[in-house]
Each structure stands twice: as C-alpha cells, then as structure tokens.
C-alpha positions as a printed NumPy array, in Angstrom:
array([[  14.032,  123.463, -133.261],
       [  13.651,  119.675, -133.024],
       [  10.134,  119.794, -134.47 ],
       [  11.403,  121.851, -137.421],
       [  14.211,  119.407, -138.135],
       [  11.942,  116.375, -137.831],
       [   9.425,  117.987, -140.194],
       [  12.23 ,  118.562, -142.724],
       [  13.268,  114.921, -142.415],
       [   9.711,  113.715, -143.023],
       [   9.897,  115.254, -146.495],
       [  12.889,  113.103, -147.442],
       [  12.733,  110.47 , -150.115],
       [  13.282,  107.019, -148.672],
       [  15.995,  105.28 , -150.661],
       [  15.612,  101.891, -149.015],
       [  11.921,  101.014, -148.968],
       [  12.458,   98.352, -146.316],
       [  14.52 ,  100.596, -144.028],
       [  11.636,  101.31 , -141.64 ],
       [   9.262,   98.683, -140.233],
       [   6.354,  100.952, -139.282],
       [   5.52 ,  104.57 , -138.432],
       [   6.951,  104.384, -134.904],
       [  10.188,  102.857, -136.216],
       [  10.378,  105.482, -138.953],
       [   9.875,  108.33 , -136.466],
       [  12.562,  106.994, -134.097],
       [  15.11 ,  106.718, -136.897],
       [  14.168,  110.054, -138.479],
       [  14.832,  111.767, -135.153],
       [  18.259,  110.087, -135.045],
       [  18.935,  111.253, -138.622],
       [  17.927,  114.824, -137.788],
       [  20.128,  114.872, -134.692],
       [  23.112,  113.506, -136.624],
       [  22.665,  116.058, -139.407],
       [  22.538,  118.888, -136.887],
       [  25.5  ,  117.548, -134.887],
       [  27.688,  117.044, -137.951],
       [  26.445,  120.147, -139.782],
       [  25.653,  118.14 , -142.888],
       [  22.621,  118.157, -145.172],
       [  19.863,  115.915, -143.846],
       [  19.644,  114.207, -147.246],
       [  23.283,  113.114, -147.058],
       [  22.912,  111.737, -143.539],
       [  19.61 ,  110.049, -144.413],
       [  21.067,  108.218, -147.392],
       [  23.984,  106.867, -145.36 ],
       [  21.774,  106.091, -142.348],
       [  19.256,  104.088, -144.373],
       [  22.003,  102.011, -145.971],
       [  23.63 ,  101.243, -142.608],
       [  20.249,  100.548, -140.977],
       [  19.297,   98.09 , -143.704],
       [  22.584,   96.205, -143.29 ],
       [  22.635,   96.207, -139.479],
       [  18.992,   95.162, -139.24 ],
       [  19.832,   91.912, -141.064],
       [  22.11 ,   90.894, -138.175],
       [  20.164,   92.416, -135.267],
       [  18.46 ,   90.049, -132.867],
       [  17.154,   92.81 , -130.627],
       [  16.352,   96.181, -132.177],
       [  15.787,   98.284, -129.054],
       [  19.098,  100.135, -129.415],
       [  19.535,   99.812, -133.165],
       [  19.188,  103.567, -133.713],
       [  22.126,  104.174, -131.354],
       [  24.379,  101.62 , -133.053],
       [  23.413,  102.795, -136.538],
       [  24.044,  106.434, -135.588],
       [  27.486,  105.518, -134.264],
       [  28.449,  103.74 , -137.488],
       [  27.033,  106.506, -139.693],
       [  28.947,  109.118, -137.681],
       [  32.176,  107.152, -138.239],
       [  31.528,  106.73 , -141.972],
       [  30.691,  110.387, -142.506],
       [  33.799,  111.501, -140.604],
       [  35.966,  109.232, -142.763],
       [  34.385,  110.664, -145.933],
       [  35.046,  114.201, -144.705],
       [  38.803,  113.617, -144.452]])
C-alpha cells in the first residue's frame, strides 16, 4: 500500500521548485504527504500543494531540518482541518 501511494505522489507536479533540496529530501517529504493524504482521506494533490507551501515557509526559519517533515505535517493537518469546516 505504501509503495503504491508513494508512486502516485512521485507523479505530482511540484508547485514550489525550491521545496525539496535533493532526492532524499524529496522522498522523505513525499512519504509524509502520502501518509497525510491517506490519514485525512483527501486527494494527494490537495495535500501536496498545501504541504509544499508550508514547507517552503517553515524552511526559511528552520535552523535544524531533521524533524521538519513532522512539524510541516502538523501544520498542514491543522490547515486542512480548518478548511474542511
């Protein structure tokens, strides 16, 4: 299941060209996007668009990026829940 979802995410159009630093960074964040989409039962494209925007903003302030995917996912989850109501 996870491989299927990640493969679907790889086909996405990147809206923020500078969102991912390299292939490893891209893979880590795409997995987070896929998990969020599955958890929230939303289209991957919708989650990806929001995630990339939040990632780009949070990365500007981040000193250490080891847990950035966790913090970005938390903020995206909050934003998508607010939009749903």
